[in-house]
PDB file of C-alpha atoms and ligand atoms in Angstrom:
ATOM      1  CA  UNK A   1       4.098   9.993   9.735  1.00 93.00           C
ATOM      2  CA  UNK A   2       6.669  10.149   6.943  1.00 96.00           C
ATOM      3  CA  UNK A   3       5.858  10.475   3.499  1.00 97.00           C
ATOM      4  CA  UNK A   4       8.092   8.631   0.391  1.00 98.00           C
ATOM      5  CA  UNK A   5       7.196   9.801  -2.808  1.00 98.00           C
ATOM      6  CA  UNK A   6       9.385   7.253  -5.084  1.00 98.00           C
ATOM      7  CA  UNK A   7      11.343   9.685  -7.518  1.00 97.00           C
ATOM      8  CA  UNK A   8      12.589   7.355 -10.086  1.00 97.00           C
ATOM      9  CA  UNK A   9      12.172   7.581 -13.765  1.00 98.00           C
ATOM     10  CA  UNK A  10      10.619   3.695 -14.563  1.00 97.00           C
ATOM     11  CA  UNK A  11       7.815   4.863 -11.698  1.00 98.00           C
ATOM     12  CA  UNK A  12       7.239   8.042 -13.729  1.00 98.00           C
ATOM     13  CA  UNK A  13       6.746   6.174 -16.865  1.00 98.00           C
ATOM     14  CA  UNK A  14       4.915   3.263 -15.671  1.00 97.00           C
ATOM     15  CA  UNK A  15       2.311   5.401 -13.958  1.00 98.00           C
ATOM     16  CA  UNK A  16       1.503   7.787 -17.342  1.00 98.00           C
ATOM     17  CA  UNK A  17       0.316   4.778 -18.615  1.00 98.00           C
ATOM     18  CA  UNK A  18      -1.721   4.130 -15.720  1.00 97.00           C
ATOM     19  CA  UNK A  19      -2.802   7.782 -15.934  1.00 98.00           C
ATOM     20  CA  UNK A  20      -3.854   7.188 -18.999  1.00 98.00           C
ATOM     21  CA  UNK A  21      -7.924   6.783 -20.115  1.00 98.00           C
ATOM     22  CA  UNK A  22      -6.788   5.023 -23.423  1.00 97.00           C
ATOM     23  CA  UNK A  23      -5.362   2.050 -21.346  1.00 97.00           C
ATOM     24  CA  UNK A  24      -7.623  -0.939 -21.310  1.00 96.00           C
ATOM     25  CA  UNK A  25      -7.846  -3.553 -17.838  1.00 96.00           C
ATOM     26  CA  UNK A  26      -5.088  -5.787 -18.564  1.00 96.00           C
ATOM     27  CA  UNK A  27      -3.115  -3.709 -19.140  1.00 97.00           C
ATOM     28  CA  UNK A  28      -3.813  -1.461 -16.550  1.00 97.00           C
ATOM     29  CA  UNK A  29      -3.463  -4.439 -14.373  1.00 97.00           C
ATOM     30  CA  UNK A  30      -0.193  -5.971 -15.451  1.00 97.00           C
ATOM     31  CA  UNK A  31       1.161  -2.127 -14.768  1.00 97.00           C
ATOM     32  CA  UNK A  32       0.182  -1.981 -11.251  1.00 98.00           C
ATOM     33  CA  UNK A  33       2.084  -5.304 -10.619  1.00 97.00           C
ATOM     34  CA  UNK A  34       4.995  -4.008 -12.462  1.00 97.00           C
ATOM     35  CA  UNK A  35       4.537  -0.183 -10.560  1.00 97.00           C
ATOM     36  CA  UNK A  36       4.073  -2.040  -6.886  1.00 98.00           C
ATOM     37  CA  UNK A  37       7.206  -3.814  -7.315  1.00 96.00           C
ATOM     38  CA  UNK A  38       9.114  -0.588  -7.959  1.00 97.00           C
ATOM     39  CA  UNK A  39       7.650   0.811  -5.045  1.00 98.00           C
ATOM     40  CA  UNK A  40       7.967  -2.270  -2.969  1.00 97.00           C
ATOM     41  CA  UNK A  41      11.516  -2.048  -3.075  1.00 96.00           C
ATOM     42  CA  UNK A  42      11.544   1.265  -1.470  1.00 96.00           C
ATOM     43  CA  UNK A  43       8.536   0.659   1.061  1.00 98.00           C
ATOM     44  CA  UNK A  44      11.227  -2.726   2.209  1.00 97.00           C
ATOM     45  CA  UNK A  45      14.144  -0.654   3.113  1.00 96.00           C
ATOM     46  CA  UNK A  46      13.456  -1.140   6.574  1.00 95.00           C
ATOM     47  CA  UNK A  47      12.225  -4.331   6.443  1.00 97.00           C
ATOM     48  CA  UNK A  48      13.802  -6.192   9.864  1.00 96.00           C
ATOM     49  CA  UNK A  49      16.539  -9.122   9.009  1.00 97.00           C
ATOM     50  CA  UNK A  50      18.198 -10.994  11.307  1.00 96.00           C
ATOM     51  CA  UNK A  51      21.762 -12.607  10.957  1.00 98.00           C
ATOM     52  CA  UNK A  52      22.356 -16.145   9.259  1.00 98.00           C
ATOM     53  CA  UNK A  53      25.156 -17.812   8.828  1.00 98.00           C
ATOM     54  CA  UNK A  54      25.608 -20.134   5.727  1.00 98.00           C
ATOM     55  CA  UNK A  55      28.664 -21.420   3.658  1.00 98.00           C
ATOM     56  CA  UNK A  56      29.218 -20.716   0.405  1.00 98.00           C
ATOM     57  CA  UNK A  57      31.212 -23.146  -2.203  1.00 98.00           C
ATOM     58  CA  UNK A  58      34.523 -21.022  -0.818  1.00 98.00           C
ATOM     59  CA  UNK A  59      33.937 -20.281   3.071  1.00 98.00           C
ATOM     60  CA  UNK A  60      31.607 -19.582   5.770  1.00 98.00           C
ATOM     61  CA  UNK A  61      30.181 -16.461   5.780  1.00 98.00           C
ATOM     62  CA  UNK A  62      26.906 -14.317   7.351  1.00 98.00           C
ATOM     63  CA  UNK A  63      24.476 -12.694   5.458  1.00 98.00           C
ATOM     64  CA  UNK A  64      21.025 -12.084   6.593  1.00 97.00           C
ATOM     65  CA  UNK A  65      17.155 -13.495   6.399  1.00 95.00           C
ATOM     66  CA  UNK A  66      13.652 -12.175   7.349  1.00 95.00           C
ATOM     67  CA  UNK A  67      13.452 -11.791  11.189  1.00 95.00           C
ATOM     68  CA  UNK A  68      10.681 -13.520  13.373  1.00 93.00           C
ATOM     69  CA  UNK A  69       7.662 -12.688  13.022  1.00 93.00           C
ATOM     70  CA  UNK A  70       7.277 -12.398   9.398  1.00 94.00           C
ATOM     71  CA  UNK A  71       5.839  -9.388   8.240  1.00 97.00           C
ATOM     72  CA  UNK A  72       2.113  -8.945   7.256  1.00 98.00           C
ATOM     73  CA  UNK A  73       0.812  -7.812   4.187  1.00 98.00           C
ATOM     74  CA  UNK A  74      -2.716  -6.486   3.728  1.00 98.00           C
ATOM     75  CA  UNK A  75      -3.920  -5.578   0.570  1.00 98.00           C
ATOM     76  CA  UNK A  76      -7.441  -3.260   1.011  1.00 98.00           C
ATOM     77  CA  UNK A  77     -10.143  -4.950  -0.740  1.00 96.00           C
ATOM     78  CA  UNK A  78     -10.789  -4.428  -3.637  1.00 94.00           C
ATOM     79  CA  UNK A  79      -8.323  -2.280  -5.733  1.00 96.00           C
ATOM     80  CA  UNK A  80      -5.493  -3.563  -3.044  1.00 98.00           C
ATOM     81  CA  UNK A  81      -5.806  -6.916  -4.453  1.00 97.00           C
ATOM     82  CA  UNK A  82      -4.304  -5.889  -7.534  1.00 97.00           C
ATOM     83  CA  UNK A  83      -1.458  -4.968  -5.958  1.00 98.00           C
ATOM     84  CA  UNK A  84      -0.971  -7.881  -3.636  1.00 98.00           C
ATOM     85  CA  UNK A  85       1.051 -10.104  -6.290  1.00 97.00           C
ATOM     86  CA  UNK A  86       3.640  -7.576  -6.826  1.00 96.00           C
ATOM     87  CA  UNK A  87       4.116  -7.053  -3.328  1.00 97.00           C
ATOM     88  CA  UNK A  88       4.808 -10.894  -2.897  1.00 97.00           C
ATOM     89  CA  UNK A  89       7.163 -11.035  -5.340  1.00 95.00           C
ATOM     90  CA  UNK A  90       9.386  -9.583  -3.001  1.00 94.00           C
ATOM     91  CA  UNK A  91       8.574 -10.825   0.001  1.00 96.00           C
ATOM     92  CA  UNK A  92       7.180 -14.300  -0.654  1.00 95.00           C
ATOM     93  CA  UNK A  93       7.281 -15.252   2.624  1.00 94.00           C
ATOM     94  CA  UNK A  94       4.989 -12.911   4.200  1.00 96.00           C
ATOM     95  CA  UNK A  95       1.924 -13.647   5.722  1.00 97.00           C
ATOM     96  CA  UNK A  96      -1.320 -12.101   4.413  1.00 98.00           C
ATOM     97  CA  UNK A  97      -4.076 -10.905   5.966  1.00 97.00           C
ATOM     98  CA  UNK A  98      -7.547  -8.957   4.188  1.00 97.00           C
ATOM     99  CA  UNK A  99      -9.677  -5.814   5.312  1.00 97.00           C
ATOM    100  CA  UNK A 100     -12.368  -5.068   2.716  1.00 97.00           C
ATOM    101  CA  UNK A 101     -13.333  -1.728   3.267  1.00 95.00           C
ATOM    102  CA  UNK A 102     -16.100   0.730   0.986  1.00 92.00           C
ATOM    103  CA  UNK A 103     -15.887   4.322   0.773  1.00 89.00           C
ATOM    104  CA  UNK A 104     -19.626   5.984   0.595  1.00 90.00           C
ATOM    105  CA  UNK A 105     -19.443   7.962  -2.604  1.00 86.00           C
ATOM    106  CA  UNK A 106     -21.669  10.352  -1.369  1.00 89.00           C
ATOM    107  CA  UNK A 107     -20.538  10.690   2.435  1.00 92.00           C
ATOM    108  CA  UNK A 108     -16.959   9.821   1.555  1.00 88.00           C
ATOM    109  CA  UNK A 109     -16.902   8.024   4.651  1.00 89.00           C
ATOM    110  CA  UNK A 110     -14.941   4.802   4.752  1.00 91.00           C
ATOM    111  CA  UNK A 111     -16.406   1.289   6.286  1.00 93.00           C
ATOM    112  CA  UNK A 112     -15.468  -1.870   7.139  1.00 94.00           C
ATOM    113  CA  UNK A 113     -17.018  -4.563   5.240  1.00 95.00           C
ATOM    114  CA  UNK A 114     -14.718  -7.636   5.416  1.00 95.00           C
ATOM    115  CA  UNK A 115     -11.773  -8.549   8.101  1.00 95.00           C
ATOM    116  CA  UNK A 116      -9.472 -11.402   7.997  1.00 96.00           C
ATOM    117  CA  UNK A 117      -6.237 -10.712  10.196  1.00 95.00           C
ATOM    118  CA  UNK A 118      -4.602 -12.406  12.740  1.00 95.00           C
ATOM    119  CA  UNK A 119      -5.887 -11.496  16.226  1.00 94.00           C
ATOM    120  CA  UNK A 120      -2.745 -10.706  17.485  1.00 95.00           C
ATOM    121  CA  UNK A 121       0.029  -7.959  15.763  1.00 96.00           C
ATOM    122  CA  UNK A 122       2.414  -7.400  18.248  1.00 95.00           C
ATOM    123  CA  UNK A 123       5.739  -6.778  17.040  1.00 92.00           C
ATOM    124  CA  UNK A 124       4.650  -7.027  13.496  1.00 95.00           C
ATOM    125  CA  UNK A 125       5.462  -5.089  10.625  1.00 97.00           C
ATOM    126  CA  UNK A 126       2.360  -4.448   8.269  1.00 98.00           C
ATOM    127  CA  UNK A 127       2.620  -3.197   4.677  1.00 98.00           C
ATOM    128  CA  UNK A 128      -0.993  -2.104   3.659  1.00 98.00           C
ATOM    129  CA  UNK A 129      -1.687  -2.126   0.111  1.00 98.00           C
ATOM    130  CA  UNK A 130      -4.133   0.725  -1.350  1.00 98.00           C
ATOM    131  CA  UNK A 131      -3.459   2.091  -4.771  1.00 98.00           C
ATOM    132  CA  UNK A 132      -5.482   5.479  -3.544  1.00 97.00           C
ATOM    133  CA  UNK A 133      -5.036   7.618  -1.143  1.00 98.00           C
ATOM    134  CA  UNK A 134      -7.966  10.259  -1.612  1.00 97.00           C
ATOM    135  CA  UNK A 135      -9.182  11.721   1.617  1.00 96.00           C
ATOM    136  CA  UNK A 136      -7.770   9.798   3.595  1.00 97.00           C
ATOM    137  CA  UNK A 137     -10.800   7.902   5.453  1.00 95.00           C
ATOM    138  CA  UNK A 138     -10.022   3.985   4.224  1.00 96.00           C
ATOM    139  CA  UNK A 139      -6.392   4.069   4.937  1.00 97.00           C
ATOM    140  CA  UNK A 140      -6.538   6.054   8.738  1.00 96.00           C
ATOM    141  CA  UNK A 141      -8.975   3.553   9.519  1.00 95.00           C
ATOM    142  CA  UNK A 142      -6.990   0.549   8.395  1.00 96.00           C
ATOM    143  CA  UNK A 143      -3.898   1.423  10.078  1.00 96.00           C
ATOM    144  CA  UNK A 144      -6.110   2.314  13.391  1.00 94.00           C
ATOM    145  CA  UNK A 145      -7.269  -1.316  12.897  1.00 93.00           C
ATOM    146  CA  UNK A 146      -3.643  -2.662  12.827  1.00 96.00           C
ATOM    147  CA  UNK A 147      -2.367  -0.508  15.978  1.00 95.00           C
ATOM    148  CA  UNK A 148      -5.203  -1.854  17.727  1.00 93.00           C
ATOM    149  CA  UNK A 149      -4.515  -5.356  17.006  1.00 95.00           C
ATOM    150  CA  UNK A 150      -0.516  -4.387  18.102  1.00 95.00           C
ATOM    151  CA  UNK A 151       1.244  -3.652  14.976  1.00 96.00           C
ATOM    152  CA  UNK A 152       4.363  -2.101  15.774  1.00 94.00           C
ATOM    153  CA  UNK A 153       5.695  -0.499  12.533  1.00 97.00           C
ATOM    154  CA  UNK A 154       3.275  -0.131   9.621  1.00 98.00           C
ATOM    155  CA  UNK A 155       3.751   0.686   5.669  1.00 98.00           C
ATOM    156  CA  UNK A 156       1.306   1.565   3.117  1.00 98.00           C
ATOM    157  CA  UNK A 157       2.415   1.298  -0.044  1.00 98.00           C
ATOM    158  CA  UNK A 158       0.223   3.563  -3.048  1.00 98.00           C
ATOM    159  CA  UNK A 159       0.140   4.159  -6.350  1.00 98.00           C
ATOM    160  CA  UNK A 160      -0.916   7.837  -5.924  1.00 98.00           C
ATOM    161  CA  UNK A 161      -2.033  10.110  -2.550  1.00 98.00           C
ATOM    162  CA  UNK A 162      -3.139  13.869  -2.714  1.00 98.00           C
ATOM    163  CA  UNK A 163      -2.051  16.345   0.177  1.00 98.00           C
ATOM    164  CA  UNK A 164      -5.563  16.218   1.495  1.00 97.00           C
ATOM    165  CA  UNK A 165      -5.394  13.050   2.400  1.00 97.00           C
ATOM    166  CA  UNK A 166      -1.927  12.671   3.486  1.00 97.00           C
ATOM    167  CA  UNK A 167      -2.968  15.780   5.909  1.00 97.00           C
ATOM    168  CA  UNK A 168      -5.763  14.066   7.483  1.00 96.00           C
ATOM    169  CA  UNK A 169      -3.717  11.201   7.971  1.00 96.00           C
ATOM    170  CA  UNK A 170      -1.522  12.754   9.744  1.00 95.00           C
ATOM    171  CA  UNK A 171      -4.110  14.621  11.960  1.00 96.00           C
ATOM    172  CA  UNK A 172      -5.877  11.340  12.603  1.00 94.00           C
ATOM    173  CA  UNK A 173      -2.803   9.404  13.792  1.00 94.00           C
ATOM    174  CA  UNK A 174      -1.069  11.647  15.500  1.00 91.00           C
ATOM    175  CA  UNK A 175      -2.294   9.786  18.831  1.00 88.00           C
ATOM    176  CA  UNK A 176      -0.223   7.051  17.281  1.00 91.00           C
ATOM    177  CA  UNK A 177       3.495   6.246  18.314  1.00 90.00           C
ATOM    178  CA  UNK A 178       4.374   3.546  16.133  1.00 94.00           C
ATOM    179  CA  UNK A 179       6.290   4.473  13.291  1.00 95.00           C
ATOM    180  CA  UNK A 180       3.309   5.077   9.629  1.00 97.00           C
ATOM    181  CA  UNK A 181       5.046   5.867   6.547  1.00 98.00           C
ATOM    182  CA  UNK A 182       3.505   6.139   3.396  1.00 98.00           C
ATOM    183  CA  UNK A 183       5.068   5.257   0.158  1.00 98.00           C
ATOM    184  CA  UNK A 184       3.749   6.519  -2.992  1.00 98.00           C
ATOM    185  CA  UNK A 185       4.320   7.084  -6.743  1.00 98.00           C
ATOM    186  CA  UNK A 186       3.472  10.475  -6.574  1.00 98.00           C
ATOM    187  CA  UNK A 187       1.688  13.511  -4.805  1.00 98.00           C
ATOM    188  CA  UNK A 188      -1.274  14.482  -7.062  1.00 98.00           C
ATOM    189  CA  UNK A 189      -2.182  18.424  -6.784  1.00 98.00           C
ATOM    190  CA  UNK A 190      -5.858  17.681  -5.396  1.00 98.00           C
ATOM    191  CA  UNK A 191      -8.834  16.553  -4.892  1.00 97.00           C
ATOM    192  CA  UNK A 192     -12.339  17.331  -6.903  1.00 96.00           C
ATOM    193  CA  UNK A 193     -15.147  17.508  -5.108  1.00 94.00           C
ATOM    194  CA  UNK A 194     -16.247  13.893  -5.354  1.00 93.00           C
ATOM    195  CA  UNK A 195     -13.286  13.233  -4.082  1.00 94.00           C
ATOM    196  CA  UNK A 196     -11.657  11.966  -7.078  1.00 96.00           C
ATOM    197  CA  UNK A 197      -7.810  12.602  -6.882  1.00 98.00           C
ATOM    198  CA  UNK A 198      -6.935  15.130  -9.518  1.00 98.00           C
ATOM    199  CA  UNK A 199      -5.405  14.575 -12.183  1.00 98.00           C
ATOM    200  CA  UNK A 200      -5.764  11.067 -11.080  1.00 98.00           C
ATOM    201  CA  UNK A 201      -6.094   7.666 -12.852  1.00 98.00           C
ATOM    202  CA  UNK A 202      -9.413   7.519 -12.045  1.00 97.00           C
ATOM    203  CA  UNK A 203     -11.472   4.581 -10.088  1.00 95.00           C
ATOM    204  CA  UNK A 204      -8.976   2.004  -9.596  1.00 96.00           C
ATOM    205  CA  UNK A 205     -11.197  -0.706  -8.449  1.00 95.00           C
ATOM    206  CA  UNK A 206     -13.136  -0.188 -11.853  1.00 95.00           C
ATOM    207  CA  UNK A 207      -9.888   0.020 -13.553  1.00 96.00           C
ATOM    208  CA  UNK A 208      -8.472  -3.239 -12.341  1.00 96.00           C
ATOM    209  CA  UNK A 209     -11.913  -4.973 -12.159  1.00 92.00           C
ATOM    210  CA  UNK A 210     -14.148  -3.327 -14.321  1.00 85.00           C
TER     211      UNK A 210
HETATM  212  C1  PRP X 301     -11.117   3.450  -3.222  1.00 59.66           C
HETATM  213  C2  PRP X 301      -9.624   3.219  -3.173  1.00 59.66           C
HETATM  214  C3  PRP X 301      -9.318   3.374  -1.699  1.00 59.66           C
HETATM  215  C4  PRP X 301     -10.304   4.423  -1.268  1.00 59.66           C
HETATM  216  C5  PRP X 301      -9.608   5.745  -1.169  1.00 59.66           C
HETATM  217  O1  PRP X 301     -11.768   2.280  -2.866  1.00 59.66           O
HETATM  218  O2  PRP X 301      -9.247   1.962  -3.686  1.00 59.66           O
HETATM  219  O3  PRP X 301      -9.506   2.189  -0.958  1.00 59.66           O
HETATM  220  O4  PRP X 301     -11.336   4.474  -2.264  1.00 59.66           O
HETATM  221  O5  PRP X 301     -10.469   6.733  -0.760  1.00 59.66           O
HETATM  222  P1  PRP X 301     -10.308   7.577   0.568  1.00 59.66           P
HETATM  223  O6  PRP X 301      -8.847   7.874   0.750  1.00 59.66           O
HETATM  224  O7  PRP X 301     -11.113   8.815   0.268  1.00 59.66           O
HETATM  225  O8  PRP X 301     -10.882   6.783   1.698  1.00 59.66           O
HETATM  226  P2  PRP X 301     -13.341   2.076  -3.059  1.00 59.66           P
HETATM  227  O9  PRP X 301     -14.074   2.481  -1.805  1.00 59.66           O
HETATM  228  O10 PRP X 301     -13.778   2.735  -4.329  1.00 59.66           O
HETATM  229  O11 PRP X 301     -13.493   0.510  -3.120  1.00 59.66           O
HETATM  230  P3  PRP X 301     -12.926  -0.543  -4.204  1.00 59.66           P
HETATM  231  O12 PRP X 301     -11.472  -0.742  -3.881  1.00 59.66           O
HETATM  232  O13 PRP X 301     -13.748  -1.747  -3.894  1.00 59.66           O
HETATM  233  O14 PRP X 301     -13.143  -0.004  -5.584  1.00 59.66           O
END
């Protein structure tokens, strides 16, 4: 698994106001979509293109497009969907597919409450949306879902991620041979013992959605 933590001075600013307690839902909101586009661009670098040839007003020329078959992006219910409208700004062609998924405040444990993907992934790049990345437990068991559905190649993009969880990620899919990278905004210091990433933003869900 390979961890990107986005070093770039707009995704440093943008998230202090996300940090921040004083900043009401829409705004909070309208800051995600502008933070997951940052990040977007960096999760994409990979993204596979294929060759196309066009003609410009002057001459014939190749470029590239989006190879077949489009990528998949799956925003985790319900804080991901806040994040999902960034993401297809940039790649507006993608196909989209849901997992809602709870974590058990108490337990911490993560389950699966919705699904709505397409039965086969083979040879698809995913890009899972999750703005947190706490212990781990929702996004290990969304990418397990993807891998065994095919995916070949599979992104998640964040808005933050603490080293506990980005260790038991990597202990949980190290069965896994397909290339996981997680891109974040940054690496928090740690988690509290509800499990709250510290320092945090906070709930998300509650933040976007109240
Ligand atoms: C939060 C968050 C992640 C998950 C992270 O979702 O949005 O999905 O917890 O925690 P973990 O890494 O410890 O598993 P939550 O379960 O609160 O649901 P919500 O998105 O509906 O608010």
């Amino acid at each position: 698994m390979r961890t990107h933590v986005v070093d770039h001075p707009l995704v440093a600013h943008k998230l202090t106001a996300l940090r921040d307690e004083n900043t009401d839902s829409p705004t909070f909101r309208s800051l995600t979509d502008e933070l997951v586009a940052l990040l977007a661009y960096e999760a994409t670098r990979d993204v596979r293109v294929a060759p196309h040839a066009i003609v410009t007003p002057v001459a014939p020329t190749t470029g590239v497009k989006l190879a077949s078959p489009k990528p998949l992006v799956v925003p985790i219910l319900r804080a991901g969907l806040g994040m999902l409208e960034g993401m297809m700004r940039l790649l507006p062609t993608a196909e989209v597919g849901f997992l809602g998924m709870m974590r058990n405040e108490e337990t911490l444990e993560a389950s699966t409450y919705a699904e709505r993907l397409p039965e086969d992934l083979s040879g698809r790049q995913c890009y899972v949306l999750d703005p947190m990345l706490a212990t781990g437990g929702t996004l290990a068991a969304a990418i397990k879902f993807l891998t065994d559905r095919g995916a070949d190649d599979i992104t998640a993009i964040c808005l933050l991620a603490a080293p506990e969880g980005c260790a038991r990620l990597e202990d949980e899919l190290s069965g896994i041979d397909i290339p996981v990278t997680v891109v974040t905004a940054a690496m928090d210091e740690k988690l509290n013992e509800k499990g709250y990433i510290v320092p945090g933003l906070g709930d998300a869900g509650d933040r976007l959605y109240g």
